[in-house]
């Protein structure tokens, strides 16, 4: 690398974060190593008004690379049936290396899953034999049926689906200055209206990134982490207003533009969208949270901790945390957000404290705590983070949880209680329990509701929030099992012919008109309004693996395989039983492809799920017991540090 080039690289990598009061700038040898592979000169320019970008100019930009050299290593569809068997064996040989239950890696990226509750492990293993004997018989029957379906071409075999998925995933890779930095949202040749599906979405890249990590291809994830971090530092403005520093973009695009003053050259520009161009102008609260989760997964999977230790990365983590932990008018420890601030990025009545954001927030706090390097200036932040973890976990476990018992309590609630010890703290009127819920709630099972506000419980089941609360132990062990019990009990509603309903049930009639604003894309049982999203397979798989019940996910994957490739990897499916490809669904949607691949890879080697799982933290449990927010408390008794 020439001196000029390295200077330019340093320019790119210096984060102008003075607005936030931070003075940490990065320049270290690893930065230069990363960029020394670029055969391009990278310069950063101040973008024009209201338009912010990072540039990389090149005289000889290499063609985008398309590699198809790797064959998938998956298992055949028939082998699915053996997952539960091998699962118990995997658990037997695991080694726990930490008292808190979080297992440590062996330095080579091989991680063991420590996911059996100690008190349950003996029973689990004792029961395993008889379960397996029963399963063996069932499996044999199913194997026979499946083998004949594959043989007569009714179902494509799992191996060829995986192979196709890998080819498509690689084709979706976006390059910047010759290096892979992300995957495009969809590459649908049948769609004339691209909208922003030609961009790299932060949330959509997570399953792609995990798939690449699991495959041992770490570079694309490292590049993604570092370049999106660069985008975080820019000022963002919409109609003269700038949101808080630390926000990560929803998506970004690599644009090739002529180089100023030189007709023979072009430069590549990274152009982020923080919501100022997005439909509905929604700010993506989930982007930064997912970024932190991916950063931890990268370190755990690759063994390369140098990325998370970099000063600019540490600063990036802190900026996200400070934005989320900033004081506001809130009485609740949950994050207060607008409608459409996450995967559901249109108006769907989830403004307030939606479960999905809370579950991601909890994960981000846990992951950040694991990665932050202690230093003088961060003690306050760590204290605030710990307090929030305790309060958030109590709040969600206690007030978001419903099952038959809790529903019956709510049904008998007294209202208008004015006191510190009110049972019905949020003044929920029992009439809010909709008839569908009375019918729907199974005797065995339960779930976390979608949202909680004063006098309002959103009883809809939101899948991502529930699944991720299992993955990160925001839900207790008991609650986590109950969530999976509910999924099994409500299989025909939540999975039906294609996994997995984004939420249940759909908003219909006047409710749909009022809550969605008569959104024609979100008609009942379509898109965000209880449509089915194959990408959710990967979160389902991690949750099932964590709870030692991988066969549930394996069953869902098998159902997906019957159609997903034949249907050209749709973004979502419509109708109550997910029978149709979604009305406006993109085909070749990358996170449908990547979600499927992650599910397959993890079911083949469940121990790898540990890069995403966070186990229940014993310190946190102790803090909850000490704080005892459930106990009676008059004003004078309120001595604890934790405000719940
Ligand atoms: C839709 C989804 C959103 C996703 C985007 C790109 O807007 O609602 O979650 O990130 O498409 O796939």
Coordinates of C-alpha atoms in Angstrom, one line a residue, residues 96-439:
X96 CA -19.3 -25.5 30.9
X97 CA -16.5 -23.2 31.6
X98 CA -18.2 -20.4 33.5
X99 CA -20.2 -20.2 36.6
X100 CA -22.8 -18.0 35.0
X101 CA -23.6 -20.7 32.6
X102 CA -22.1 -19.0 29.6
X103 CA -19.7 -21.4 27.9
X104 CA -16.4 -20.3 26.6
X105 CA -15.0 -21.1 23.2
X106 CA -12.0 -23.3 22.5
X107 CA -10.3 -20.6 20.6
X108 CA -11.0 -22.3 17.3
X109 CA -14.5 -21.1 17.0
X110 CA -15.9 -24.4 18.3
X111 CA -18.5 -23.7 21.0
X112 CA -20.5 -26.0 23.2
X113 CA -24.1 -25.3 24.1
X114 CA -24.8 -25.3 27.8
X115 CA -28.5 -25.2 27.6
X116 CA -29.9 -27.8 29.9
X117 CA -31.1 -26.4 33.2
X118 CA -28.9 -28.2 35.8
X119 CA -31.9 -29.4 37.7
X120 CA -33.5 -30.8 34.6
X121 CA -30.5 -32.4 33.0
X122 CA -30.7 -35.8 34.8
X123 CA -34.4 -36.1 33.9
X124 CA -33.7 -35.0 30.4
X125 CA -31.1 -37.7 29.9
X126 CA -33.1 -40.4 31.6
X127 CA -36.1 -39.6 29.4
X128 CA -34.0 -39.3 26.3
X129 CA -33.8 -43.1 25.8
X130 CA -37.5 -43.7 25.8
X131 CA -38.2 -40.6 23.8
X132 CA -35.6 -41.7 21.2
X133 CA -37.1 -45.2 21.0
X134 CA -40.5 -43.7 20.3
X135 CA -39.0 -41.3 17.9
X136 CA -37.0 -44.0 16.1
X137 CA -40.2 -45.7 15.1
X138 CA -41.9 -42.5 14.1
X139 CA -38.8 -41.4 12.2
X140 CA -38.6 -44.6 10.3
X141 CA -42.1 -44.2 9.2
X142 CA -41.6 -40.6 8.2
X143 CA -38.3 -41.4 6.5
X144 CA -39.9 -44.0 4.3
X145 CA -42.7 -41.6 3.3
X146 CA -40.3 -38.8 2.6
X147 CA -37.8 -40.9 0.6
X148 CA -40.6 -42.0 -1.7
X149 CA -41.8 -38.4 -2.1
X150 CA -38.3 -37.3 -3.0
X151 CA -37.9 -40.2 -5.4
X152 CA -41.0 -39.4 -7.3
X153 CA -40.1 -35.8 -7.4
X154 CA -43.0 -34.4 -5.2
X155 CA -40.4 -32.8 -2.9
X156 CA -36.9 -31.6 -4.1
X157 CA -34.2 -33.1 -1.9
X158 CA -32.7 -31.1 0.8
X159 CA -29.2 -31.2 -0.5
X160 CA -30.1 -29.6 -3.8
X161 CA -32.2 -26.9 -2.1
X162 CA -29.2 -26.0 0.1
X163 CA -26.9 -26.0 -2.9
X164 CA -29.3 -23.6 -4.7
X165 CA -29.6 -21.5 -1.6
X166 CA -25.9 -21.0 -1.3
X167 CA -25.6 -20.1 -5.0
X168 CA -28.4 -17.5 -4.5
X169 CA -26.9 -16.1 -1.3
X170 CA -23.5 -15.6 -3.0
X171 CA -25.2 -13.9 -5.9
X172 CA -26.7 -11.4 -3.5
X173 CA -23.4 -10.3 -2.2
X174 CA -22.7 -6.6 -2.5
X175 CA -19.1 -5.4 -2.9
X176 CA -17.5 -2.1 -2.0
X177 CA -14.0 -1.3 -3.2
X178 CA -13.7 -4.9 -4.3
X179 CA -14.5 -6.4 -0.9
X180 CA -17.8 -8.1 0.1
X181 CA -19.7 -5.9 2.6
X182 CA -23.2 -7.2 2.7
X183 CA -26.1 -8.8 0.8
X184 CA -28.8 -7.1 -1.2
X185 CA -32.4 -7.5 0.3
X186 CA -33.9 -9.2 -2.8
X187 CA -32.8 -10.0 -6.3
X188 CA -36.1 -10.5 -7.9
X189 CA -35.8 -10.6 -11.7
X190 CA -39.6 -10.6 -12.0
X191 CA -40.1 -7.3 -10.2
X192 CA -40.0 -4.0 -12.1
X193 CA -40.4 -1.9 -9.0
X194 CA -37.2 -2.3 -7.0
X195 CA -38.0 0.3 -4.3
X196 CA -35.2 -0.1 -1.8
X197 CA -34.9 -3.9 -2.1
X198 CA -31.6 -3.3 -3.9
X199 CA -30.0 -2.1 -0.7
X200 CA -28.2 -3.8 2.1
X201 CA -30.5 -3.8 5.1
X202 CA -28.9 -4.1 8.5
X203 CA -31.6 -6.4 9.9
X204 CA -31.8 -8.5 6.7
X205 CA -28.0 -9.1 6.7
X206 CA -28.0 -10.7 10.1
X207 CA -29.0 -14.2 8.9
X208 CA -26.7 -13.8 5.9
X209 CA -23.9 -12.9 8.2
X210 CA -24.6 -15.8 10.5
X211 CA -24.7 -18.2 7.5
X212 CA -21.3 -16.9 6.3
X213 CA -19.9 -17.2 9.8
X214 CA -21.1 -20.7 10.2
X215 CA -19.5 -21.5 6.9
X216 CA -16.2 -20.1 8.1
X217 CA -16.3 -17.1 5.8
X218 CA -15.7 -14.3 8.2
X219 CA -14.5 -11.4 6.1
X220 CA -17.8 -10.3 4.8
X221 CA -19.1 -10.0 8.3
X222 CA -16.1 -8.1 9.5
X223 CA -16.4 -5.7 6.6
X224 CA -20.1 -5.2 7.2
X225 CA -19.5 -4.5 10.9
X226 CA -16.8 -1.9 10.2
X227 CA -18.4 -0.1 7.3
X228 CA -21.8 0.2 8.9
X229 CA -20.0 1.6 11.9
X230 CA -18.6 4.3 9.7
X231 CA -22.1 5.2 8.6
X232 CA -23.2 5.5 12.2
X233 CA -21.0 8.4 12.8
X234 CA -22.7 10.7 10.3
X235 CA -25.1 13.4 11.1
X236 CA -28.6 12.5 10.0
X237 CA -31.1 15.1 9.2
X238 CA -34.7 15.1 8.2
X239 CA -36.5 18.4 7.6
X240 CA -33.9 20.2 9.7
X241 CA -34.1 17.8 12.6
X242 CA -31.3 15.4 13.6
X243 CA -32.1 12.3 15.7
X244 CA -29.7 11.3 18.5
X245 CA -26.2 10.2 17.6
X246 CA -25.6 6.5 17.6
X247 CA -28.5 5.5 15.3
X248 CA -27.5 2.9 12.8
X249 CA -29.0 3.1 9.3
X250 CA -31.9 0.9 8.2
X251 CA -30.0 0.2 5.0
X252 CA -27.3 1.4 2.7
X253 CA -26.5 1.3 -1.0
X254 CA -23.2 1.2 -2.9
X255 CA -23.4 3.7 -5.7
X256 CA -20.9 4.1 -8.5
X257 CA -20.6 7.7 -9.4
X258 CA -18.2 9.7 -11.6
X259 CA -15.2 10.9 -9.8
X260 CA -15.2 14.7 -9.4
X261 CA -12.9 16.3 -12.0
X262 CA -11.9 13.1 -13.7
X263 CA -14.1 11.7 -16.5
X264 CA -12.1 8.5 -16.8
X265 CA -12.6 7.4 -13.2
X266 CA -15.5 6.4 -11.0
X267 CA -15.8 6.2 -7.3
X268 CA -18.0 4.1 -5.1
X269 CA -20.2 5.7 -2.5
X270 CA -21.8 4.2 0.5
X271 CA -25.1 5.9 0.9
X272 CA -27.0 5.2 4.1
X273 CA -30.7 5.6 4.8
X274 CA -31.6 6.3 8.4
X275 CA -35.3 6.4 7.6
X276 CA -35.1 9.8 5.9
X277 CA -35.9 8.2 2.6
X278 CA -37.7 5.1 3.9
X279 CA -41.4 4.6 3.3
X280 CA -43.1 6.3 6.2
X281 CA -39.8 7.8 7.4
X282 CA -39.4 5.2 10.2
X283 CA -36.2 5.3 12.3
X284 CA -34.7 1.7 12.5
X285 CA -34.3 1.3 16.2
X286 CA -33.4 -2.4 15.7
X287 CA -30.4 -1.8 13.5
X288 CA -27.9 -0.9 16.2
X289 CA -29.2 -3.6 18.4
X290 CA -28.7 -6.3 15.7
X291 CA -25.3 -4.8 15.0
X292 CA -24.2 -5.4 18.5
X293 CA -25.6 -9.0 18.4
X294 CA -23.8 -9.7 15.2
X295 CA -20.5 -8.3 16.6
X296 CA -20.6 -10.7 19.5
X297 CA -21.5 -13.6 17.2
X298 CA -18.5 -12.6 14.9
X299 CA -16.1 -12.7 17.8
X300 CA -17.4 -16.0 19.2
X301 CA -17.5 -17.7 15.9
X302 CA -14.2 -16.5 14.4
X303 CA -12.3 -16.2 17.6
X304 CA -11.1 -12.8 16.4
X305 CA -11.8 -10.5 19.3
X306 CA -9.6 -7.7 17.8
X307 CA -12.7 -6.2 16.1
X308 CA -14.7 -5.8 19.2
X309 CA -11.7 -4.5 21.1
X310 CA -11.0 -1.7 18.6
X311 CA -11.5 1.8 20.0
X312 CA -13.9 2.8 17.2
X313 CA -16.0 -0.3 17.7
X314 CA -16.0 0.2 21.5
X315 CA -17.1 3.8 20.8
X316 CA -19.8 2.6 18.4
X317 CA -21.2 0.2 21.1
X318 CA -21.3 3.0 23.6
X319 CA -23.0 5.4 21.3
X320 CA -25.8 2.9 20.7
X321 CA -26.1 2.2 24.4
X322 CA -26.2 5.9 25.3
X323 CA -28.9 6.5 22.8
X324 CA -31.0 3.7 24.2
X325 CA -30.2 4.4 27.9
X326 CA -30.8 8.2 27.7
X327 CA -33.3 9.5 30.2
X328 CA -36.7 10.5 28.9
X329 CA -40.2 10.7 30.2
X330 CA -40.5 7.0 30.7
X331 CA -41.9 5.2 33.7
X332 CA -41.1 1.8 32.2
X333 CA -37.6 0.2 31.6
X334 CA -38.8 -0.8 28.2
X335 CA -37.7 1.2 25.1
X336 CA -40.3 3.7 23.9
X337 CA -40.4 3.7 20.1
X338 CA -42.6 4.7 17.2
X339 CA -44.6 2.4 15.0
X340 CA -42.6 0.5 12.4
X341 CA -39.2 0.8 14.2
X342 CA -38.2 -2.9 13.6
X343 CA -38.9 -5.8 11.2
X344 CA -42.4 -4.6 11.0
X345 CA -41.5 -1.3 9.5
X346 CA -45.0 0.0 8.6
X347 CA -47.9 1.1 10.7
X348 CA -49.2 -1.9 12.6
X349 CA -50.1 -0.5 15.9
X350 CA -46.9 -1.5 17.6
X351 CA -45.8 1.9 18.8
X352 CA -45.0 2.2 22.4
X353 CA -43.1 -0.7 23.9
X354 CA -43.2 -3.5 21.3
X355 CA -41.8 -6.8 22.4
X356 CA -39.5 -7.3 19.4
X357 CA -37.5 -4.1 20.3
X358 CA -37.4 -5.0 24.0
X359 CA -36.1 -8.5 23.3
X360 CA -33.4 -7.1 21.0
X361 CA -32.6 -4.3 23.5
X362 CA -32.1 -6.9 26.2
X363 CA -29.8 -8.9 24.0
X364 CA -27.8 -5.9 23.0
X365 CA -27.3 -4.9 26.6
X366 CA -26.1 -8.4 27.5
X367 CA -23.8 -8.7 24.5
X368 CA -22.4 -5.2 25.0
X369 CA -21.7 -5.9 28.7
X370 CA -19.7 -9.0 27.5
X371 CA -17.7 -7.0 25.0
X372 CA -17.1 -3.6 26.6
X373 CA -13.5 -3.2 27.8
X374 CA -13.5 -1.6 31.3
X375 CA -12.0 1.9 31.3
X376 CA -12.3 4.9 33.5
X377 CA -15.0 6.7 31.6
X378 CA -17.4 3.8 31.3
X379 CA -18.3 3.0 34.9
X380 CA -21.5 5.1 34.8
X381 CA -22.6 3.5 31.5
X382 CA -22.0 0.0 32.9
X383 CA -23.9 0.8 36.0
X384 CA -26.9 2.1 34.0
X385 CA -26.7 -0.9 31.7
X386 CA -26.8 -3.3 34.7
X387 CA -29.7 -1.5 36.3
X388 CA -31.6 -1.6 33.1
X389 CA -31.0 -5.3 32.5
X390 CA -32.5 -6.1 35.9
X391 CA -35.5 -3.8 35.5
X392 CA -36.2 -4.8 32.0
X393 CA -36.1 -8.5 32.7
X394 CA -38.4 -8.1 35.7
X395 CA -40.8 -5.9 33.8
X396 CA -41.1 -8.3 30.8
X397 CA -41.3 -11.5 32.8
X398 CA -43.9 -10.1 35.1
X399 CA -46.1 -7.9 33.0
X400 CA -45.8 -9.2 29.5
X401 CA -46.4 -12.8 30.3
X402 CA -49.8 -14.5 29.8
X403 CA -51.0 -18.0 30.0
X404 CA -54.4 -19.5 31.1
X405 CA -53.7 -18.6 34.8
X406 CA -52.7 -15.1 34.1
X407 CA -55.5 -14.5 31.7
X408 CA -57.9 -15.6 34.4
X409 CA -56.3 -13.1 36.8
X410 CA -56.7 -10.3 34.3
X411 CA -60.3 -11.4 33.7
X412 CA -61.0 -10.8 37.4
X413 CA -59.0 -7.6 37.7
X414 CA -60.3 -4.7 39.8
X415 CA -59.7 -1.4 38.1
X416 CA -59.0 2.2 39.1
X417 CA -56.7 1.2 41.9
X418 CA -54.8 4.2 43.3
X419 CA -52.0 2.9 45.4
X420 CA -48.3 1.8 45.3
X421 CA -49.4 -1.8 45.7
X422 CA -52.0 -2.0 43.0
X423 CA -52.5 -5.5 41.5
X424 CA -53.7 -4.1 38.2
X425 CA -50.8 -1.6 37.9
X426 CA -51.6 -0.5 34.4
X427 CA -55.3 -0.3 34.9
X428 CA -56.2 -2.9 32.3
X429 CA -59.9 -3.3 31.7
X430 CA -60.8 -7.0 31.6
X431 CA -63.1 -6.4 28.6
X432 CA -59.9 -6.0 26.6
X433 CA -59.5 -9.8 26.6
X434 CA -60.7 -10.5 23.1
X435 CA -62.9 -13.5 22.3
X436 CA -60.2 -14.9 20.0
X437 CA -57.8 -15.1 22.9
X438 CA -60.2 -17.0 25.1
X439 CA -60.4 -19.6 22.4

